PDB file of C-alpha atoms in Angstrom:
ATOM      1  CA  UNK M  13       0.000   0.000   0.000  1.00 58.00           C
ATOM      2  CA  UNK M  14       0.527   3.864   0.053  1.00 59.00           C
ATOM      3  CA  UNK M  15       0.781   6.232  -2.476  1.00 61.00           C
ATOM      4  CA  UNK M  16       3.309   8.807  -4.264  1.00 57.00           C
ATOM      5  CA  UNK M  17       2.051  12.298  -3.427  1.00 61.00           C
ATOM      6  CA  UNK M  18       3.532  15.553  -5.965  1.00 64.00           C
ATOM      7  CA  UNK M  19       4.678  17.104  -3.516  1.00 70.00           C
ATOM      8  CA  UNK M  20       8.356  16.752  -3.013  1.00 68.00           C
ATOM      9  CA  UNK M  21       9.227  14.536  -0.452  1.00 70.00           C
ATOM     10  CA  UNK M  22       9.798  10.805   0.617  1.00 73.00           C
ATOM     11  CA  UNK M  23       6.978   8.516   0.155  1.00 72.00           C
ATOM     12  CA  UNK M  24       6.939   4.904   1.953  1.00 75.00           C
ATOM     13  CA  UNK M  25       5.545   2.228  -0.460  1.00 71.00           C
ATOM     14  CA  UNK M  26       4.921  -1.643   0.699  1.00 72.00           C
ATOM     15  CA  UNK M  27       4.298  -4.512  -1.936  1.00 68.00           C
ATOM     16  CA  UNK M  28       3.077  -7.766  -1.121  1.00 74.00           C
ATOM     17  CA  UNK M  29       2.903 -10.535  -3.072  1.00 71.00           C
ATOM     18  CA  UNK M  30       2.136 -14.475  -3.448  1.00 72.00           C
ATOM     19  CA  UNK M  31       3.187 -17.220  -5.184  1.00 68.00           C
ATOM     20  CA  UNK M  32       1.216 -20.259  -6.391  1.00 71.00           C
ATOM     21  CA  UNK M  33       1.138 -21.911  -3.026  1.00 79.00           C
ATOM     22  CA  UNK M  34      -0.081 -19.065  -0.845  1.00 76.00           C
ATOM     23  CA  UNK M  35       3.291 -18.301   0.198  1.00 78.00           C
ATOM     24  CA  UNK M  36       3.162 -14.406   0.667  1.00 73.00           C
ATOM     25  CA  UNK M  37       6.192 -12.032   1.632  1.00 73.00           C
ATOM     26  CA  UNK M  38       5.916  -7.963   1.607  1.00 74.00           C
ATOM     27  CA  UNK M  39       8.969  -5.821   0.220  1.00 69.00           C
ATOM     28  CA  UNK M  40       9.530  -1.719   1.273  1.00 71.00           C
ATOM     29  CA  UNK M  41      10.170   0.676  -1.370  1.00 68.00           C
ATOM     30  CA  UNK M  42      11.451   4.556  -1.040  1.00 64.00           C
ATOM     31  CA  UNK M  43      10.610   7.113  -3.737  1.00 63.00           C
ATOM     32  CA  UNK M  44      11.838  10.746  -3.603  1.00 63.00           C
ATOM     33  CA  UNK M  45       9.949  13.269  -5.411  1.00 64.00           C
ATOM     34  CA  UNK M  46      12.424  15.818  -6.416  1.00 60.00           C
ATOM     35  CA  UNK M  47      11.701  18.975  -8.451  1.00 61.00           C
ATOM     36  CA  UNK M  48      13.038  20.614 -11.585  1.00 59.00           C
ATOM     37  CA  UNK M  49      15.562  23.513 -11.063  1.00 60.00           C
ATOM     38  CA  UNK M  50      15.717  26.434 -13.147  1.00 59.00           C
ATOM     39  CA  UNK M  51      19.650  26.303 -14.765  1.00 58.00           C
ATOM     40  CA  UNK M  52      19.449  30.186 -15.744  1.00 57.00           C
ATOM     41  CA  UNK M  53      17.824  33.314 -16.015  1.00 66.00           C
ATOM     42  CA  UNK M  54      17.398  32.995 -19.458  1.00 71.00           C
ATOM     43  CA  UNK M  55      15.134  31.691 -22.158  1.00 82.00           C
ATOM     44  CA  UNK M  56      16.732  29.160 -23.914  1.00 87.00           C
ATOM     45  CA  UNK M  57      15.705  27.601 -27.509  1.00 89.00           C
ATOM     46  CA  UNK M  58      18.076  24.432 -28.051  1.00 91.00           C
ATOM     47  CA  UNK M  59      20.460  22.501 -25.389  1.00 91.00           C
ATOM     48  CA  UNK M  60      22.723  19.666 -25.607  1.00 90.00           C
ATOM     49  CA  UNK M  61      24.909  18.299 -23.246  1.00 87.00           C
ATOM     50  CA  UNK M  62      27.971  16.328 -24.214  1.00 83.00           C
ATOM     51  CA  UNK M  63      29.399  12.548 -23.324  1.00 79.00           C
ATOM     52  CA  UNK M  64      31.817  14.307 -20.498  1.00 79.00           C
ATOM     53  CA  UNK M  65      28.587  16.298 -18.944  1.00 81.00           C
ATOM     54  CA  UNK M  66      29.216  19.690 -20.562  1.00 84.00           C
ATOM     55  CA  UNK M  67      25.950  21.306 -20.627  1.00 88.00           C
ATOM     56  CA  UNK M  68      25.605  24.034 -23.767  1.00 92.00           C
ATOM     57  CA  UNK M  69      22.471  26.710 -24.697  1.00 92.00           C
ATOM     58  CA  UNK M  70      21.339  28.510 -27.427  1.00 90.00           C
ATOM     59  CA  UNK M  71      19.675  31.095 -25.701  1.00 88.00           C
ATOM     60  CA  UNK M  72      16.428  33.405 -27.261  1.00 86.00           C
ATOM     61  CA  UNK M  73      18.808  35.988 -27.564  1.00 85.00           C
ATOM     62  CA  UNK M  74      20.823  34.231 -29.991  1.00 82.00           C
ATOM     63  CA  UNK M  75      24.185  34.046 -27.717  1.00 87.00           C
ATOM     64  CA  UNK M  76      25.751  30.395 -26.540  1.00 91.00           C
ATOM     65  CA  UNK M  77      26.044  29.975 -22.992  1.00 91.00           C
ATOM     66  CA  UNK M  78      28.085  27.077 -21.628  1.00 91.00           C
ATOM     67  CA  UNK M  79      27.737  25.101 -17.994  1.00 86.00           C
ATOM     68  CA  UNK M  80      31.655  25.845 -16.857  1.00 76.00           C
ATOM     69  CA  UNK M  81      32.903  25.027 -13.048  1.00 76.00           C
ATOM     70  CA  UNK M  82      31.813  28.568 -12.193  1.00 79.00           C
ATOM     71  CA  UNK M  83      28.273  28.361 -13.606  1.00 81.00           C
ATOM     72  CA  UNK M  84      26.684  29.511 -16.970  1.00 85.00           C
ATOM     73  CA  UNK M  85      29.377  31.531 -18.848  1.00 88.00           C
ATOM     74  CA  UNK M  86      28.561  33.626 -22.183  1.00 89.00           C
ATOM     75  CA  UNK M  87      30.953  32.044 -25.074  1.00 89.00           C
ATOM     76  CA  UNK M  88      31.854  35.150 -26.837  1.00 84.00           C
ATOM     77  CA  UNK M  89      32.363  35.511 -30.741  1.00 82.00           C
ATOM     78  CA  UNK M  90      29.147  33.552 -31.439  1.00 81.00           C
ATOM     79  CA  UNK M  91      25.607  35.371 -32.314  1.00 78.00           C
ATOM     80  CA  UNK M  92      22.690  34.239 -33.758  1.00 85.00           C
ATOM     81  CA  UNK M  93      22.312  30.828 -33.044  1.00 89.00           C
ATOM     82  CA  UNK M  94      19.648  28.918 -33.769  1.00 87.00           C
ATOM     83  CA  UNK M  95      20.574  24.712 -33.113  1.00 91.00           C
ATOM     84  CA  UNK M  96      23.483  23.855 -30.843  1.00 93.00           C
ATOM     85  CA  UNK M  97      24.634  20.287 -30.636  1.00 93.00           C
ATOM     86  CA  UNK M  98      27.958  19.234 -28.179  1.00 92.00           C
ATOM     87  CA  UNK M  99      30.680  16.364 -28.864  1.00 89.00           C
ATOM     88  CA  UNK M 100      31.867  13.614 -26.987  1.00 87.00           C
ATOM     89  CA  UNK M 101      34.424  16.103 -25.796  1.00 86.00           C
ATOM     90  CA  UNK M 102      32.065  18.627 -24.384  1.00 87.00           C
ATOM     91  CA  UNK M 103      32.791  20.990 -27.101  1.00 90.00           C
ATOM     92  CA  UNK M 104      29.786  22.384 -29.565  1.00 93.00           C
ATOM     93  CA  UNK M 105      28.878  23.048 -32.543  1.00 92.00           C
ATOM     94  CA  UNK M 106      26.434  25.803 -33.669  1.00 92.00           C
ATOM     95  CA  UNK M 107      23.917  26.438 -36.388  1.00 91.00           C
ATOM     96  CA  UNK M 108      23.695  29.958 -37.367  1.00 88.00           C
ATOM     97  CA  UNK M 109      20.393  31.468 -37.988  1.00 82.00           C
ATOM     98  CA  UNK M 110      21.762  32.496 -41.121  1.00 81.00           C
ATOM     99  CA  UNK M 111      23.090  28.559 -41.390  1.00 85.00           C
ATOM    100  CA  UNK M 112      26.319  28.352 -41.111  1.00 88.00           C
ATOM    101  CA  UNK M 113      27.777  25.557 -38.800  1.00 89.00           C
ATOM    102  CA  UNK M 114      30.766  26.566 -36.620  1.00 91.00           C
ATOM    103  CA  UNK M 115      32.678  24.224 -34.205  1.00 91.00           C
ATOM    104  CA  UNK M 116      34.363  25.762 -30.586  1.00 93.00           C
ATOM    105  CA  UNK M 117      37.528  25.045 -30.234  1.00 93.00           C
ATOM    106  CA  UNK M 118      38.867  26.052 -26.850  1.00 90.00           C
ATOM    107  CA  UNK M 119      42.686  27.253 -28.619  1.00 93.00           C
ATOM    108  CA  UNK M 120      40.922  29.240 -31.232  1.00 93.00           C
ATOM    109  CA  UNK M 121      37.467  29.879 -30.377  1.00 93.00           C
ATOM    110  CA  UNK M 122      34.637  29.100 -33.495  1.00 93.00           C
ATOM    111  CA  UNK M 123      36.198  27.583 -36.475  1.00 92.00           C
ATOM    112  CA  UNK M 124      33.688  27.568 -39.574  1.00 89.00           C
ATOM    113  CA  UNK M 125      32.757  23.881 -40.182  1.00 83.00           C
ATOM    114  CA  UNK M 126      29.929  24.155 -42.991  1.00 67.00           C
ATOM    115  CA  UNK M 127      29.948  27.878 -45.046  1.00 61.00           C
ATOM    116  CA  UNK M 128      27.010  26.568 -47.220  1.00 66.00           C
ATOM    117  CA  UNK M 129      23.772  26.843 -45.333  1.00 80.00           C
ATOM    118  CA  UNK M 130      21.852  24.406 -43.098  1.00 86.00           C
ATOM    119  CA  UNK M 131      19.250  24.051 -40.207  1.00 87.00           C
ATOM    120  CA  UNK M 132      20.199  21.283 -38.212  1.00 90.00           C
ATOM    121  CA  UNK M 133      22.878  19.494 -36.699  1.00 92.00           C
ATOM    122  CA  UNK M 134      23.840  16.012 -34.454  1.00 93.00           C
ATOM    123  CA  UNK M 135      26.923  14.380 -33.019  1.00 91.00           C
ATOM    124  CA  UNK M 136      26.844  10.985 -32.363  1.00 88.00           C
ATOM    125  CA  UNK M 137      28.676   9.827 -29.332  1.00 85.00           C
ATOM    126  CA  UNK M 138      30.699   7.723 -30.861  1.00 87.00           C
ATOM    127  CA  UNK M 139      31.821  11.362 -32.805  1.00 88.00           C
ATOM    128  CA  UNK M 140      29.851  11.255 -35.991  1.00 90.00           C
ATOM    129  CA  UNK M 141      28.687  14.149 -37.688  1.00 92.00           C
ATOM    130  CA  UNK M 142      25.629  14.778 -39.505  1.00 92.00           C
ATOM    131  CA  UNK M 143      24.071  18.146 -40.593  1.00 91.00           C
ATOM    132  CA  UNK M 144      20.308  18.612 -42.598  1.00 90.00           C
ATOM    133  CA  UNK M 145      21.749  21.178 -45.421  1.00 83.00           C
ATOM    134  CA  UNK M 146      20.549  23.688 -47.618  1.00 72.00           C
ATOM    135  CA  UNK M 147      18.903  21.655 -50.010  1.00 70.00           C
ATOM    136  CA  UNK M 148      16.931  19.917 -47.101  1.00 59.00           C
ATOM    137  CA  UNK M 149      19.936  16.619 -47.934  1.00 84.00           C
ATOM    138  CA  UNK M 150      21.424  14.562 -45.064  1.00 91.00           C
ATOM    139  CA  UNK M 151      24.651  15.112 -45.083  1.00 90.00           C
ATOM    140  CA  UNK M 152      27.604  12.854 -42.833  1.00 90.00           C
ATOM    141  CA  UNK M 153      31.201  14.031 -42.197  1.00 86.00           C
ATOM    142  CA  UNK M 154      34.120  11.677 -43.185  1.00 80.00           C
ATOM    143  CA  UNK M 155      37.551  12.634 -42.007  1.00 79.00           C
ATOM    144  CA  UNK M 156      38.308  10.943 -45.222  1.00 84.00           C
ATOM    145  CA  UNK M 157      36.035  12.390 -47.266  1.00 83.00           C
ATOM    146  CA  UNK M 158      34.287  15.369 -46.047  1.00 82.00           C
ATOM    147  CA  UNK M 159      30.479  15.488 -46.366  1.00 83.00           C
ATOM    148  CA  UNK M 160      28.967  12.605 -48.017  1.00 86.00           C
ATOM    149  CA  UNK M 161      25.248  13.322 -48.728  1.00 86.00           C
ATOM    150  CA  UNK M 162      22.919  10.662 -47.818  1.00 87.00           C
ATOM    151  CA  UNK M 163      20.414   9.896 -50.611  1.00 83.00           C
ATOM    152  CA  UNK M 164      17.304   9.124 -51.083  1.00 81.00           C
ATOM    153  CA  UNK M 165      16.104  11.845 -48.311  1.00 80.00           C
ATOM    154  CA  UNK M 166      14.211  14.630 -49.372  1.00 76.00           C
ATOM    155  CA  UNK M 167      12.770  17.528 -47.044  1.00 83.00           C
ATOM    156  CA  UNK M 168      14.342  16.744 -43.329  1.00 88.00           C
ATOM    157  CA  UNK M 169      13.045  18.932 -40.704  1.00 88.00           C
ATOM    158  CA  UNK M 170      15.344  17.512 -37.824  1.00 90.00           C
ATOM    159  CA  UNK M 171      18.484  14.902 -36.816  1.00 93.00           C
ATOM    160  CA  UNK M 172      19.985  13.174 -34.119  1.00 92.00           C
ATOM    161  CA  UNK M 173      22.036  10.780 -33.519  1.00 92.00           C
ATOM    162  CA  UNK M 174      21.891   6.894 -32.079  1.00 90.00           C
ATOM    163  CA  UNK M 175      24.948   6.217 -29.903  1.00 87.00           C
ATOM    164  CA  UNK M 176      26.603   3.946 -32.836  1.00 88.00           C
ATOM    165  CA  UNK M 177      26.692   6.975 -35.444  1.00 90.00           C
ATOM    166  CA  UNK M 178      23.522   6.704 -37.582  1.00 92.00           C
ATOM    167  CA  UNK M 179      21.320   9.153 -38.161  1.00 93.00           C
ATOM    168  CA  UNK M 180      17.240   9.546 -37.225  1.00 93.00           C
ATOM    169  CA  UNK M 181      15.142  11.891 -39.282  1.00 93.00           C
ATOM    170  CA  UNK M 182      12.169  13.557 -38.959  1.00 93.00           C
ATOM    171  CA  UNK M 183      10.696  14.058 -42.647  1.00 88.00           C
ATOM    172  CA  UNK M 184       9.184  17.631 -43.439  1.00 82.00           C
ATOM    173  CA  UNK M 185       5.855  15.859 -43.450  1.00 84.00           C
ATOM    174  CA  UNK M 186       6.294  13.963 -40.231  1.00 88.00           C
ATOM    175  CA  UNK M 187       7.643  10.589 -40.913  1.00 91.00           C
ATOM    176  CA  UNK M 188      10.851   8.955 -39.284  1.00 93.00           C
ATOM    177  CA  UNK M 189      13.388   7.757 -40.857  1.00 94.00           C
ATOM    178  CA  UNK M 190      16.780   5.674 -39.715  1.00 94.00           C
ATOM    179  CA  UNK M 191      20.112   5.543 -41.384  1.00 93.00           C
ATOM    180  CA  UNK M 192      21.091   1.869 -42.058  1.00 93.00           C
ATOM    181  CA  UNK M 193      24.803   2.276 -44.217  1.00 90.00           C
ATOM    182  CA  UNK M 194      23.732  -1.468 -45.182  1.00 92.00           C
ATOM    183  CA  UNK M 195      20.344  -0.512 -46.876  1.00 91.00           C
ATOM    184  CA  UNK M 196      20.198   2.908 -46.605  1.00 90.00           C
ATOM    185  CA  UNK M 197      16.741   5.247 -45.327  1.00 92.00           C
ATOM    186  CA  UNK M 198      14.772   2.855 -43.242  1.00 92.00           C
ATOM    187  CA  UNK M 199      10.900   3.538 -42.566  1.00 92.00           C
ATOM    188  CA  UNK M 200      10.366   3.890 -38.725  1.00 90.00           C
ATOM    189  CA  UNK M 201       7.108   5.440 -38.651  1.00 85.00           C
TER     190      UNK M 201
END
């Protein structure tokens, strides 16, 4: 018995249970109710956090904030953002509201990734790189070859990433898509 209230607090829950030949035993469980915590005083309109924890935001006002040891810190150099996406490193990369893609480096601050335009953005956490361009292609950085284009995908509206590198789409028109490099765009829904 008992219940979980929404409040925040500890709530006491007991289970009991019993098997096929009446034998019953009862089990305790805790559950803390927690609430959310505002991160900032600002309005925010994409956030990523990378593989080592570093938390990044494309604020409203089009500047990139960054979660550093001493709280948010503005990243200077950097306006107009519109998508922000963080690699395994903890560093990000930006989408410009004009579409550019630029990656932080901590040496040299943003280094222009992309100069053609585009509207979205992923890293994998395995690394991989995968922007929606201007044309509304997939499109995959090599360190061999650059970008590749992924075909067969026409209008994407957003990416991300699975853990192993491949790409998820949503279509312009709503459907989801998954990057197979064996078969190519796979139906999801």
């Amino acid at each position: 018995g008992g219940t979980v209230g929404t409040a925040v607090g500890t709530y006491e829950l007991s289970y009991t249970a019993t098997d096929h030949k009446g034998i019953s035993s009862k089990t305790y469980r805790s559950v803390v109710v927690t609430n959310w915590t505002e991160m900032y005083n600002i309005l925010a309109k994409d956030i990523d956090v990378g593989a080592d924890g570093t938390a990044w935001v494309a604020g409203t006002d089009g500047y990139v904030r960054r979660l550093g040891p001493a709280g948010w810190e503005t990243v200077p150099g950097m306006g107009s953002v519109a998508k922000i996406t963080v690699q395994p490193d903890g560093n990000a990369w930006v989408v410009q509201g004009g579409g550019g893609i630029y990656r932080w480096d901590p040496a040299s601050g943003w280094v222009t990734i992309y100069g053609s335009l585009a509207h979205d953005a992923a890293i994998g956490a395995d690394g991989s790189r995968w922007i929606v361009n201007d044309t509304d292609g997939v499109a995959r950085f090599s360190d061999t070859n650059g970008w590749e284009t992924m075909p067969g995908m026409g209008s994407v509206a957003h990416i991300t990433v699975q853990p192993d590198g491949n790409a998820w789409v949503v279509q312009g028109q709503g459907g989801i898509y998954r990057w197979d490099p064996a078969s190519g765009w796979v139906t999801i829904y």
